[in-house]
Amino acid sequence: MGATGATGAAEASATTDVLVVGAGPTGLALACDLRRRGVRCRLVERGTALFPGSRGKGLQPRSLEVLDDLGVLDAVRAAGGPYPPVLLWESGPGGAPLREFDMIEPLAPDPAVPYGGPWMLPQWRTQQLLHERLGALGGGVDFRTGVDGLDQDADGVTVRLDDGSTVRATYVVGCDGGRSTVRRALGIPMHGETVDPAPIVVADVRIAGLGREHWHVWRDQHEDAPGFALCPLAGTDTFQLIAPNATLEPEETAAEPDGAAQPRGAAGGTEAERVADLLRTLLTTRTSLAADQLKEVVHASTFRASAALAARFRSGRVFLAGDAAHIHSPAGGQGLNTSVQDAYNLGWKLGLVLRHGAHPALLDTYEAERAPLAADVLGLSTRLHRTRSTRRGAETHQLDIAYCDSPLSRHAPSAPPSEALPEDAPAPGDRAPDAPLRQAGTDAPVRLFELLRGPHATLLAVGDTPAPDGLPAWIRTHRVGTPAGPYAEALHLIRPDGHLALTTRDPADVLRYVDELHG
């Protein structure tokens, strides 16, 4: 499965701008973003359907902002719910409830942060909503379509599919998980470690006679740490069961460093009964619940927590995103969120190159921005897993993601002096915080995030600072009469992914920035 070599486009049976491999949250989010930018893309998935389990069930505040921009937030809010308080139980049969506490630290209302805490939504439902959004944008998923290999040349990539056909794409993005076929075809290694050698069972189950107003956690009988958990999944009638130091396999083998153990769903017939019996045994030995309270196993899998990072996120015209590029412990709810934000970072750059004539060097900034951030998130997830902390604070919300060292973050000489900036003013590379605004010439209030929503970049012209003429159509200019929130009297150029690119008082700086993007 070579990743290089000359293969003519005439051999390909179909063509597209971007081939996205893998219809998990990453691939679906990327396909939605590309479609709304007018980029031709094809999304292929080796499986027969979307992943059926709850797995990553928490959407962090920054991801909610991303989903708002992608047009699915209303559906996400309607389908999910806030995290319930934890009810801690004494472990084992007859164990009594001990105390109640909030796992998620509450945040005070803040106009800069419209979504102040994580939102619970099972992964299967997040994927379903993104799939529906993709359909509304005119796209879809080619199921039962895997990748067998690829060859790239100076003009594009020829991908061999497992049905014997080929597809010719200008770019390819591997969003195909920890055991990524695309990454292996490129020969890119992953470096990491096993965070915890003990297997963990995760299952979606229906439980009778257990209240859904709490996240039920049974303390490990040997340690002051969770030993078993049943979390009511918002918007469903199921619980997510988590059992550390347990396995569904008679003989479990260690996961490879480049991926967690493959999930094994509750199959039909005898296998389904075997899995259900194992879960009933866990239920009765670690909790005060009875075996007959477990009514149904919807999905079940075993995994070992690993942390690994791909040596590169790009090889030529092929990119890696999501679990194909980085694997996390589930502790802290960072994996799915980081993956969706990979797609959000890469989508606008591909769109600008393919639809608006930006120089292809813009695509180099994907790895430059996302790889260091993924490494930091891996460290956070690993630390939370090993300390077995039951508290989640602002460090997990991903609102402090910044690209301050990126070549796309410019500190203009004509920027306002620091003493003229609000104390909470964002620096180039920071997430642009939301703020209540009043556009010049109207008394109608508007929030910054309303102006940012869509595939465009935004130039916020505050006060009397003149805005430049002749900007390309992918930048929308909005004039604000007076300084508002963290935005001083100046020109603030905000990238399509909501990060501040440039603050200046000289319109020529904005024109130079745009010219440089176009090479």
Short mmCIF file of C-alpha atoms in Angstrom, two decimals:
data_model
loop_
_atom_site.label_atom_id
_atom_site.label_comp_id
_atom_site.label_asym_id
_atom_site.label_seq_id
_atom_site.Cartn_x
_atom_site.Cartn_y
_atom_site.Cartn_z
CA MET A 1 0.00 0.00 0.00
CA GLY A 2 2.30 2.73 -1.21
CA ALA A 3 1.70 6.32 -0.29
CA THR A 4 3.75 7.75 -3.13
CA GLY A 5 4.25 7.12 -6.80
CA ALA A 6 2.82 8.35 -10.09
CA THR A 7 -0.67 7.14 -10.90
CA GLY A 8 -2.55 8.87 -13.69
CA ALA A 9 -5.93 10.43 -13.14
CA ALA A 10 -7.25 8.46 -16.10
CA GLU A 11 -7.22 5.31 -13.96
CA ALA A 12 -9.68 6.79 -11.49
CA SER A 13 -13.36 6.00 -11.87
CA ALA A 14 -14.52 9.09 -9.96
CA THR A 15 -13.12 12.46 -8.94
CA THR A 16 -13.65 14.79 -6.01
CA ASP A 17 -11.94 17.72 -4.34
CA VAL A 18 -11.61 16.02 -0.95
CA LEU A 19 -12.04 12.36 -0.04
CA VAL A 20 -12.87 12.02 3.66
CA VAL A 21 -12.26 8.53 5.06
CA GLY A 22 -14.27 7.55 8.14
CA ALA A 23 -17.78 8.64 9.17
CA GLY A 24 -17.20 9.21 12.86
CA PRO A 25 -17.69 12.64 14.46
CA THR A 26 -14.51 13.95 12.81
CA GLY A 27 -15.32 12.88 9.27
CA LEU A 28 -18.95 13.95 9.52
CA ALA A 29 -18.04 17.40 10.90
CA LEU A 30 -15.42 17.88 8.19
CA ALA A 31 -17.81 16.82 5.42
CA CYS A 32 -20.44 19.26 6.73
CA ASP A 33 -17.90 22.08 6.82
CA LEU A 34 -16.63 21.36 3.32
CA ARG A 35 -20.12 21.07 1.83
CA ARG A 36 -21.22 24.44 3.21
CA ARG A 37 -18.10 25.97 1.65
CA GLY A 38 -19.02 24.62 -1.77
CA VAL A 39 -16.17 22.09 -1.79
CA ARG A 40 -16.86 18.80 -3.54
CA CYS A 41 -16.24 16.01 -1.08
CA ARG A 42 -16.98 12.32 -0.74
CA LEU A 43 -17.26 10.60 2.64
CA VAL A 44 -16.58 6.86 2.75
CA GLU A 45 -17.03 4.50 5.68
CA ARG A 46 -15.93 0.87 5.86
CA GLY A 47 -18.69 -0.03 8.34
CA THR A 48 -22.28 -0.78 7.46
CA ALA A 49 -23.69 2.05 9.59
CA LEU A 50 -22.71 4.80 12.01
CA PHE A 51 -21.05 3.70 15.27
CA PRO A 52 -23.88 2.62 17.62
CA GLY A 53 -22.41 3.24 21.10
CA SER A 54 -22.46 6.22 23.46
CA ARG A 55 -18.66 6.30 24.02
CA GLY A 56 -17.76 10.06 23.94
CA LYS A 57 -20.87 11.48 25.58
CA GLY A 58 -19.74 14.99 26.58
CA LEU A 59 -19.65 18.02 24.28
CA GLN A 60 -17.42 20.72 25.73
CA PRO A 61 -18.33 24.44 25.54
CA ARG A 62 -15.92 25.13 22.67
CA SER A 63 -17.35 22.22 20.68
CA LEU A 64 -20.84 23.62 21.24
CA GLU A 65 -19.64 26.84 19.63
CA VAL A 66 -18.32 24.83 16.68
CA LEU A 67 -21.60 22.93 16.33
CA ASP A 68 -23.46 26.24 16.48
CA ASP A 69 -21.46 27.46 13.50
CA LEU A 70 -22.06 24.18 11.64
CA GLY A 71 -25.82 24.58 12.08
CA VAL A 72 -26.60 21.68 14.43
CA LEU A 73 -26.61 23.28 17.87
CA ASP A 74 -30.39 23.60 18.18
CA ALA A 75 -30.75 19.88 17.44
CA VAL A 76 -27.94 19.06 19.87
CA ARG A 77 -29.56 21.07 22.64
CA ALA A 78 -32.94 19.47 22.00
CA ALA A 79 -31.54 15.94 21.96
CA GLY A 80 -29.24 16.10 25.00
CA GLY A 81 -29.13 17.60 28.46
CA PRO A 82 -26.87 18.84 31.25
CA TYR A 83 -24.80 16.47 33.33
CA PRO A 84 -26.65 15.22 36.42
CA PRO A 85 -25.07 15.33 39.88
CA VAL A 86 -23.12 12.29 41.02
CA LEU A 87 -24.56 10.02 43.70
CA LEU A 88 -21.70 8.12 45.32
CA TRP A 89 -22.47 4.65 46.65
CA GLU A 90 -20.60 2.23 48.88
CA SER A 91 -19.29 -0.60 46.73
CA GLY A 92 -20.74 -4.09 46.67
CA PRO A 93 -24.06 -5.79 47.47
CA GLY A 94 -26.04 -3.88 50.05
CA GLY A 95 -23.96 -0.76 49.60
CA ALA A 96 -25.74 2.42 50.68
CA PRO A 97 -25.61 5.87 49.10
CA LEU A 98 -22.90 8.03 50.68
CA ARG A 99 -23.13 11.56 49.30
CA GLU A 100 -24.06 13.69 46.31
CA PHE A 101 -21.80 16.13 44.45
CA ASP A 102 -21.40 17.86 41.11
CA MET A 103 -18.72 16.37 38.87
CA ILE A 104 -18.91 19.44 36.61
CA GLU A 105 -17.90 22.67 38.32
CA PRO A 106 -20.60 25.29 37.65
CA LEU A 107 -19.57 28.45 35.85
CA ALA A 108 -20.95 31.93 36.43
CA PRO A 109 -22.79 33.48 33.46
CA ASP A 110 -20.37 35.25 31.15
CA PRO A 111 -21.26 37.20 27.98
CA ALA A 112 -18.00 36.01 26.41
CA VAL A 113 -18.98 32.33 26.83
CA PRO A 114 -22.50 31.52 25.65
CA TYR A 115 -22.24 27.84 26.62
CA GLY A 116 -20.82 27.71 30.12
CA GLY A 117 -20.63 23.97 30.66
CA PRO A 118 -20.50 20.64 28.82
CA TRP A 119 -23.63 19.13 27.30
CA MET A 120 -24.33 15.42 27.48
CA LEU A 121 -25.19 13.70 24.23
CA PRO A 122 -24.28 10.09 23.36
CA GLN A 123 -21.77 9.82 20.55
CA TRP A 124 -24.16 7.85 18.37
CA ARG A 125 -26.66 10.70 18.59
CA THR A 126 -24.04 13.38 17.85
CA GLN A 127 -23.07 11.43 14.76
CA GLN A 128 -26.70 11.01 13.75
CA LEU A 129 -27.32 14.76 13.95
CA LEU A 130 -24.19 15.55 11.95
CA HIS A 131 -25.26 12.94 9.39
CA GLU A 132 -28.66 14.61 9.08
CA ARG A 133 -27.00 18.01 8.69
CA LEU A 134 -24.75 16.59 5.98
CA GLY A 135 -27.82 15.32 4.15
CA ALA A 136 -29.43 18.75 4.35
CA LEU A 137 -26.27 20.17 2.77
CA GLY A 138 -26.58 17.73 -0.11
CA GLY A 139 -24.02 15.20 1.09
CA GLY A 140 -24.08 11.66 2.42
CA VAL A 141 -22.01 8.69 3.50
CA ASP A 142 -20.89 5.81 1.29
CA PHE A 143 -21.14 2.91 3.75
CA ARG A 144 -19.48 -0.47 3.14
CA THR A 145 -16.70 1.41 1.36
CA GLY A 146 -13.21 0.97 2.77
CA VAL A 147 -9.80 2.16 1.61
CA ASP A 148 -7.24 -0.45 0.57
CA GLY A 149 -4.43 1.87 -0.42
CA LEU A 150 -3.44 5.15 -2.02
CA ASP A 151 -0.85 6.70 -4.32
CA GLN A 152 -0.21 10.39 -4.61
CA ASP A 153 1.56 12.56 -7.14
CA ALA A 154 2.04 16.28 -7.73
CA ASP A 155 -1.57 16.82 -8.80
CA GLY A 156 -3.64 14.63 -6.51
CA VAL A 157 -4.23 11.28 -4.81
CA THR A 158 -5.56 8.08 -6.33
CA VAL A 159 -7.30 5.98 -3.67
CA ARG A 160 -8.03 2.29 -4.10
CA LEU A 161 -11.30 1.23 -2.52
CA ASP A 162 -12.05 -2.27 -1.29
CA ASP A 163 -14.75 -2.79 -3.92
CA GLY A 164 -12.07 -2.64 -6.61
CA SER A 165 -12.83 0.90 -7.77
CA THR A 166 -10.62 3.95 -7.44
CA VAL A 167 -11.31 7.60 -6.71
CA ARG A 168 -9.15 10.55 -7.65
CA ALA A 169 -9.05 13.38 -5.10
CA THR A 170 -7.15 16.63 -4.84
CA TYR A 171 -6.76 15.98 -1.10
CA VAL A 172 -7.52 13.07 1.25
CA VAL A 173 -8.28 13.28 4.98
CA GLY A 174 -8.01 10.15 7.11
CA CYS A 175 -10.60 10.33 9.86
CA ASP A 176 -10.69 6.56 10.24
CA GLY A 177 -9.83 6.08 13.89
CA GLY A 178 -6.99 4.75 16.01
CA ARG A 179 -6.25 1.87 13.63
CA SER A 180 -6.35 4.20 10.64
CA THR A 181 -5.86 2.52 7.28
CA VAL A 182 -4.88 5.89 5.81
CA ARG A 183 -2.17 6.46 8.40
CA ARG A 184 -0.76 2.98 7.86
CA ALA A 185 -0.77 3.50 4.10
CA LEU A 186 1.31 6.63 4.61
CA GLY A 187 3.72 4.80 6.90
CA ILE A 188 3.28 7.37 9.68
CA PRO A 189 4.00 5.88 13.12
CA MET A 190 2.25 6.73 16.36
CA HIS A 191 4.21 7.26 19.55
CA GLY A 192 2.63 6.90 22.95
CA GLU A 193 1.95 4.70 25.90
CA THR A 194 -0.63 2.56 27.61
CA VAL A 195 -2.20 4.86 30.18
CA ASP A 196 -3.70 1.99 32.14
CA PRO A 197 -3.07 -1.71 31.39
CA ALA A 198 -6.33 -2.77 33.01
CA PRO A 199 -9.23 -3.29 30.59
CA ILE A 200 -12.41 -1.24 30.95
CA VAL A 201 -15.91 -2.25 29.93
CA VAL A 202 -18.21 0.41 28.46
CA ALA A 203 -21.79 -0.50 27.60
CA ASP A 204 -25.14 1.07 26.83
CA VAL A 205 -27.75 -0.72 28.90
CA ARG A 206 -31.35 -0.47 30.04
CA ILE A 207 -31.70 -0.69 33.80
CA ALA A 208 -34.99 -0.96 35.70
CA GLY A 209 -35.60 0.62 39.07
CA LEU A 210 -32.68 3.07 39.07
CA GLY A 211 -33.32 6.82 39.21
CA ARG A 212 -32.22 8.88 36.23
CA GLU A 213 -31.71 12.09 38.19
CA HIS A 214 -28.18 11.05 39.24
CA TRP A 215 -24.97 9.71 37.78
CA HIS A 216 -24.56 6.66 40.02
CA VAL A 217 -20.97 5.87 41.00
CA TRP A 218 -19.93 2.98 43.24
CA ARG A 219 -16.61 3.59 44.97
CA ASP A 220 -13.87 1.05 44.49
CA GLN A 221 -13.80 -1.13 47.62
CA HIS A 222 -9.99 -0.85 47.85
CA GLU A 223 -9.52 2.79 46.87
CA ASP A 224 -11.36 6.07 47.19
CA ALA A 225 -12.00 6.08 43.44
CA PRO A 226 -14.81 5.06 41.06
CA GLY A 227 -15.19 1.30 40.73
CA PHE A 228 -18.40 1.15 38.70
CA ALA A 229 -20.66 3.78 37.17
CA LEU A 230 -24.09 4.03 35.59
CA CYS A 231 -24.75 7.37 33.92
CA PRO A 232 -28.23 8.16 32.55
CA LEU A 233 -27.73 9.21 28.93
CA ALA A 234 -29.64 12.41 28.29
CA GLY A 235 -32.32 12.14 25.64
CA THR A 236 -32.47 8.32 25.86
CA ASP A 237 -33.84 5.59 28.14
CA THR A 238 -30.41 3.98 28.53
CA PHE A 239 -27.48 4.23 30.94
CA GLN A 240 -23.80 4.20 30.07
CA LEU A 241 -22.15 1.49 32.17
CA ILE A 242 -18.45 1.89 32.96
CA ALA A 243 -16.61 -0.92 34.76
CA PRO A 244 -12.83 -0.55 35.27
CA ASN A 245 -10.75 -3.71 35.64
CA ALA A 246 -13.27 -5.74 33.70
CA THR A 247 -13.47 -7.32 30.28
CA LEU A 248 -16.03 -8.89 28.00
CA GLU A 249 -13.40 -11.15 26.46
CA PRO A 250 -12.50 -14.58 27.82
CA GLU A 251 -8.84 -13.85 26.98
CA GLU A 252 -8.10 -10.18 26.39
CA THR A 253 -4.91 -9.17 24.63
CA ALA A 254 -3.15 -5.86 25.13
CA ALA A 255 -4.09 -3.06 22.81
CA GLU A 256 -1.49 -1.95 20.30
CA PRO A 257 0.11 1.45 20.98
CA ASP A 258 -1.64 2.91 17.91
CA GLY A 259 -5.19 2.15 19.01
CA ALA A 260 -7.44 0.95 21.78
CA ALA A 261 -8.85 -2.55 21.65
CA GLN A 262 -11.46 -2.81 18.94
CA PRO A 263 -14.99 -2.46 20.37
CA ARG A 264 -17.14 -5.53 20.26
CA GLY A 265 -20.83 -4.81 20.23
CA ALA A 266 -23.44 -7.00 21.86
CA ALA A 267 -24.06 -9.52 19.11
CA GLY A 268 -27.11 -11.64 18.58
CA GLY A 269 -28.00 -15.03 20.00
CA THR A 270 -25.63 -16.85 22.33
CA GLU A 271 -22.97 -14.13 22.25
CA ALA A 272 -25.48 -11.50 23.33
CA GLU A 273 -26.53 -13.65 26.28
CA ARG A 274 -22.91 -14.24 27.25
CA VAL A 275 -22.23 -10.50 27.29
CA ALA A 276 -25.42 -9.81 29.25
CA ASP A 277 -24.50 -12.48 31.83
CA LEU A 278 -21.05 -10.95 32.30
CA LEU A 279 -22.57 -7.51 32.84
CA ARG A 280 -25.11 -8.90 35.31
CA THR A 281 -22.26 -10.47 37.27
CA LEU A 282 -20.46 -7.11 37.37
CA LEU A 283 -23.68 -5.43 38.45
CA THR A 284 -24.33 -7.79 41.35
CA THR A 285 -20.75 -7.98 42.63
CA ARG A 286 -19.92 -4.27 42.50
CA THR A 287 -23.26 -2.60 43.24
CA SER A 288 -26.39 -3.03 45.30
CA LEU A 289 -28.49 -3.72 42.19
CA ALA A 290 -29.99 -7.10 41.33
CA ALA A 291 -29.16 -9.05 38.19
CA ASP A 292 -32.71 -8.89 36.86
CA GLN A 293 -32.60 -5.07 36.85
CA LEU A 294 -30.42 -5.22 33.73
CA LYS A 295 -33.08 -5.55 31.05
CA GLU A 296 -31.13 -5.06 27.83
CA VAL A 297 -27.60 -4.56 26.50
CA VAL A 298 -27.75 -2.20 23.54
CA HIS A 299 -24.01 -2.05 22.87
CA ALA A 300 -20.91 -3.17 24.75
CA SER A 301 -17.15 -3.00 24.25
CA THR A 302 -13.84 -3.44 26.04
CA PHE A 303 -10.88 -1.11 25.69
CA ARG A 304 -7.60 -0.19 27.34
CA ALA A 305 -6.80 3.48 27.84
CA SER A 306 -3.93 4.59 25.61
CA ALA A 307 -2.33 7.90 24.73
CA ALA A 308 -0.59 8.23 21.39
CA LEU A 309 0.26 10.92 18.85
CA ALA A 310 1.00 10.51 15.16
CA ALA A 311 4.52 11.55 14.17
CA ARG A 312 2.99 13.76 11.46
CA PHE A 313 -0.52 15.01 10.72
CA ARG A 314 0.21 15.41 7.01
CA SER A 315 2.05 13.68 4.21
CA GLY A 316 1.83 15.52 0.90
CA ARG A 317 -1.82 15.82 -0.05
CA VAL A 318 -3.04 13.51 2.71
CA PHE A 319 -4.01 14.65 6.22
CA LEU A 320 -4.85 12.84 9.46
CA ALA A 321 -7.54 14.07 11.85
CA GLY A 322 -9.25 12.83 14.99
CA ASP A 323 -8.25 9.46 16.44
CA ALA A 324 -6.20 8.75 13.32
CA ALA A 325 -3.84 11.48 14.57
CA HIS A 326 -4.20 11.25 18.37
CA ILE A 327 -5.66 8.74 20.84
CA HIS A 328 -6.81 9.76 24.30
CA SER A 329 -7.98 8.25 27.53
CA PRO A 330 -11.70 9.04 27.80
CA ALA A 331 -11.07 10.79 31.13
CA GLY A 332 -12.07 14.43 30.89
CA GLY A 333 -14.08 14.06 27.70
CA GLN A 334 -11.39 15.44 25.39
CA GLY A 335 -11.12 12.93 22.53
CA LEU A 336 -14.28 13.54 20.52
CA ASN A 337 -14.09 17.27 21.15
CA THR A 338 -10.48 17.60 20.02
CA SER A 339 -11.30 15.53 16.95
CA VAL A 340 -14.25 17.67 15.86
CA GLN A 341 -12.07 20.74 16.29
CA ASP A 342 -9.40 19.18 14.05
CA ALA A 343 -12.05 19.08 11.34
CA TYR A 344 -13.05 22.67 12.06
CA ASN A 345 -9.45 23.86 11.76
CA LEU A 346 -8.76 21.99 8.52
CA GLY A 347 -12.11 22.61 6.80
CA TRP A 348 -11.78 26.36 6.29
CA LYS A 349 -8.21 26.04 5.08
CA LEU A 350 -9.13 23.44 2.46
CA GLY A 351 -12.07 25.64 1.46
CA LEU A 352 -9.90 28.72 1.07
CA VAL A 353 -7.35 26.87 -1.06
CA LEU A 354 -9.86 25.02 -3.22
CA ARG A 355 -12.54 27.70 -3.64
CA HIS A 356 -10.87 31.07 -3.10
CA GLY A 357 -7.38 30.72 -4.50
CA ALA A 358 -5.40 30.78 -1.26
CA HIS A 359 -1.84 29.52 -1.52
CA PRO A 360 -1.55 25.78 -0.69
CA ALA A 361 1.05 26.70 1.96
CA LEU A 362 -1.94 27.64 4.14
CA LEU A 363 -2.50 23.91 4.63
CA ASP A 364 0.87 23.61 6.38
CA THR A 365 -0.62 25.49 9.32
CA TYR A 366 -3.01 22.60 10.10
CA GLU A 367 -0.29 20.44 11.64
CA ALA A 368 1.55 23.46 13.04
CA GLU A 369 -1.55 24.45 15.00
CA ARG A 370 -3.19 21.15 15.86
CA ALA A 371 -0.28 18.82 16.71
CA PRO A 372 1.02 20.80 19.74
CA LEU A 373 -2.51 21.26 20.99
CA ALA A 374 -3.24 17.53 20.66
CA ALA A 375 -0.10 16.77 22.65
CA ASP A 376 -1.27 19.07 25.45
CA VAL A 377 -4.72 17.48 25.49
CA LEU A 378 -3.18 14.01 25.64
CA GLY A 379 -1.28 15.09 28.73
CA LEU A 380 -4.43 16.41 30.37
CA SER A 381 -6.46 13.26 29.64
CA THR A 382 -3.68 11.02 30.90
CA ARG A 383 -3.31 13.00 34.13
CA LEU A 384 -7.06 12.93 34.81
CA HIS A 385 -7.15 9.19 34.18
CA ARG A 386 -4.24 8.36 36.46
CA THR A 387 -5.36 10.59 39.31
CA ARG A 388 -8.88 9.12 38.92
CA SER A 389 -10.32 12.52 39.65
CA THR A 390 -14.10 12.82 39.87
CA ARG A 391 -14.08 16.60 39.31
CA ARG A 392 -14.07 18.41 35.96
CA GLY A 393 -13.26 22.10 35.77
CA ALA A 394 -12.58 24.80 33.22
CA GLU A 395 -9.37 23.12 32.02
CA THR A 396 -11.53 20.55 30.20
CA HIS A 397 -13.80 23.08 28.45
CA GLN A 398 -11.30 23.82 25.64
CA LEU A 399 -12.11 27.53 25.65
CA ASP A 400 -8.45 28.41 26.16
CA ILE A 401 -7.34 26.77 22.90
CA ALA A 402 -5.07 29.27 21.18
CA TYR A 403 -2.70 29.44 18.22
CA CYS A 404 -0.53 32.29 19.45
CA ASP A 405 2.63 30.85 17.88
CA SER A 406 0.95 30.12 14.54
CA PRO A 407 2.20 31.85 11.38
CA LEU A 408 -1.44 32.92 10.92
CA SER A 409 -1.40 34.98 14.13
CA ARG A 410 -0.03 38.46 13.38
CA HIS A 411 1.02 41.13 15.84
CA ALA A 412 0.73 44.29 13.76
CA PRO A 413 3.01 47.28 14.58
CA SER A 414 -0.04 49.52 14.34
CA ALA A 415 -2.08 47.52 16.84
CA PRO A 416 -3.45 49.55 19.76
CA PRO A 417 -0.96 49.85 22.64
CA SER A 418 -1.54 47.45 25.50
CA GLU A 419 -2.77 50.26 27.77
CA ALA A 420 -5.52 50.99 25.24
CA LEU A 421 -6.77 47.38 25.21
CA PRO A 422 -9.34 45.95 27.62
CA GLU A 423 -7.87 43.66 30.25
CA ASP A 424 -9.59 40.64 28.68
CA ALA A 425 -8.72 41.56 25.07
CA PRO A 426 -7.85 38.50 22.98
CA ALA A 427 -4.39 38.27 21.45
CA PRO A 428 -3.82 37.05 17.88
CA GLY A 429 -4.38 33.30 17.93
CA ASP A 430 -6.83 33.36 20.83
CA ARG A 431 -10.44 32.29 20.52
CA ALA A 432 -12.46 35.42 19.78
CA PRO A 433 -14.86 35.70 22.73
CA ASP A 434 -18.51 36.44 22.19
CA ALA A 435 -19.73 39.96 23.04
CA PRO A 436 -22.92 42.04 22.79
CA LEU A 437 -22.53 44.60 19.98
CA ARG A 438 -24.42 47.42 18.33
CA GLN A 439 -23.69 47.75 14.66
CA ALA A 440 -23.08 51.27 13.40
CA GLY A 441 -26.15 52.90 11.91
CA THR A 442 -28.64 50.79 13.88
CA ASP A 443 -29.76 50.47 17.47
CA ALA A 444 -30.47 46.74 17.04
CA PRO A 445 -28.28 44.66 19.37
CA VAL A 446 -26.39 41.73 17.92
CA ARG A 447 -23.95 39.22 19.36
CA LEU A 448 -20.55 38.74 17.80
CA PHE A 449 -21.18 35.01 17.37
CA GLU A 450 -24.18 35.83 15.19
CA LEU A 451 -21.88 37.77 12.88
CA LEU A 452 -19.29 34.98 12.86
CA ARG A 453 -21.76 32.21 12.03
CA GLY A 454 -21.10 30.87 8.54
CA PRO A 455 -18.12 29.85 6.39
CA HIS A 456 -16.69 33.37 6.05
CA ALA A 457 -14.02 35.30 7.92
CA THR A 458 -15.10 38.46 9.75
CA LEU A 459 -13.53 41.92 9.94
CA LEU A 460 -14.86 43.75 12.96
CA ALA A 461 -14.31 47.48 12.51
CA VAL A 462 -14.76 49.16 15.90
CA GLY A 463 -15.15 52.90 16.38
CA ASP A 464 -13.83 55.32 13.78
CA THR A 465 -11.08 53.04 12.47
CA PRO A 466 -11.42 52.98 8.67
CA ALA A 467 -12.01 49.59 7.06
CA PRO A 468 -10.13 48.68 3.88
CA ASP A 469 -11.81 48.46 0.49
CA GLY A 470 -11.34 45.62 -1.93
CA LEU A 471 -11.49 42.69 0.48
CA PRO A 472 -12.36 39.28 -1.05
CA ALA A 473 -15.86 37.90 -0.76
CA TRP A 474 -14.86 35.37 1.90
CA ILE A 475 -14.37 38.23 4.39
CA ARG A 476 -17.41 40.10 5.71
CA THR A 477 -16.94 43.51 7.28
CA HIS A 478 -19.13 44.64 10.19
CA ARG A 479 -18.79 48.11 11.69
CA VAL A 480 -19.40 48.59 15.40
CA GLY A 481 -19.93 52.16 16.51
CA THR A 482 -18.31 51.98 19.94
CA PRO A 483 -15.88 49.60 21.69
CA ALA A 484 -17.71 46.62 23.13
CA GLY A 485 -16.63 43.91 25.54
CA PRO A 486 -13.00 42.97 24.91
CA TYR A 487 -12.84 44.67 21.49
CA ALA A 488 -11.05 48.02 21.46
CA GLU A 489 -11.30 50.70 18.78
CA ALA A 490 -9.44 48.94 15.96
CA LEU A 491 -9.82 46.44 13.13
CA HIS A 492 -10.16 42.86 14.35
CA LEU A 493 -9.78 40.18 11.68
CA ILE A 494 -11.37 36.93 12.87
CA ARG A 495 -10.66 33.67 11.05
CA PRO A 496 -13.49 31.43 9.80
CA ASP A 497 -12.89 29.15 12.81
CA GLY A 498 -13.43 31.98 15.29
CA HIS A 499 -9.81 32.69 16.24
CA LEU A 500 -8.39 36.19 16.11
CA ALA A 501 -5.89 36.58 13.28
CA LEU A 502 -4.96 40.25 13.51
CA THR A 503 -5.73 43.42 15.46
CA THR A 504 -4.61 46.69 13.90
CA ARG A 505 -5.52 50.32 13.32
CA ASP A 506 -4.05 50.35 9.82
CA PRO A 507 -6.31 49.05 7.00
CA ALA A 508 -3.19 48.25 4.96
CA ASP A 509 -2.26 45.56 7.49
CA VAL A 510 -5.47 43.68 6.70
CA LEU A 511 -4.84 43.90 2.95
CA ARG A 512 -1.26 42.67 3.38
CA TYR A 513 -2.47 39.76 5.50
CA VAL A 514 -4.99 38.71 2.85
CA ASP A 515 -2.43 39.11 0.05
CA GLU A 516 -0.01 36.84 1.89
CA LEU A 517 -2.68 34.14 2.25
CA HIS A 518 -3.16 34.25 -1.50
CA GLY A 519 0.57 34.03 -2.11
#
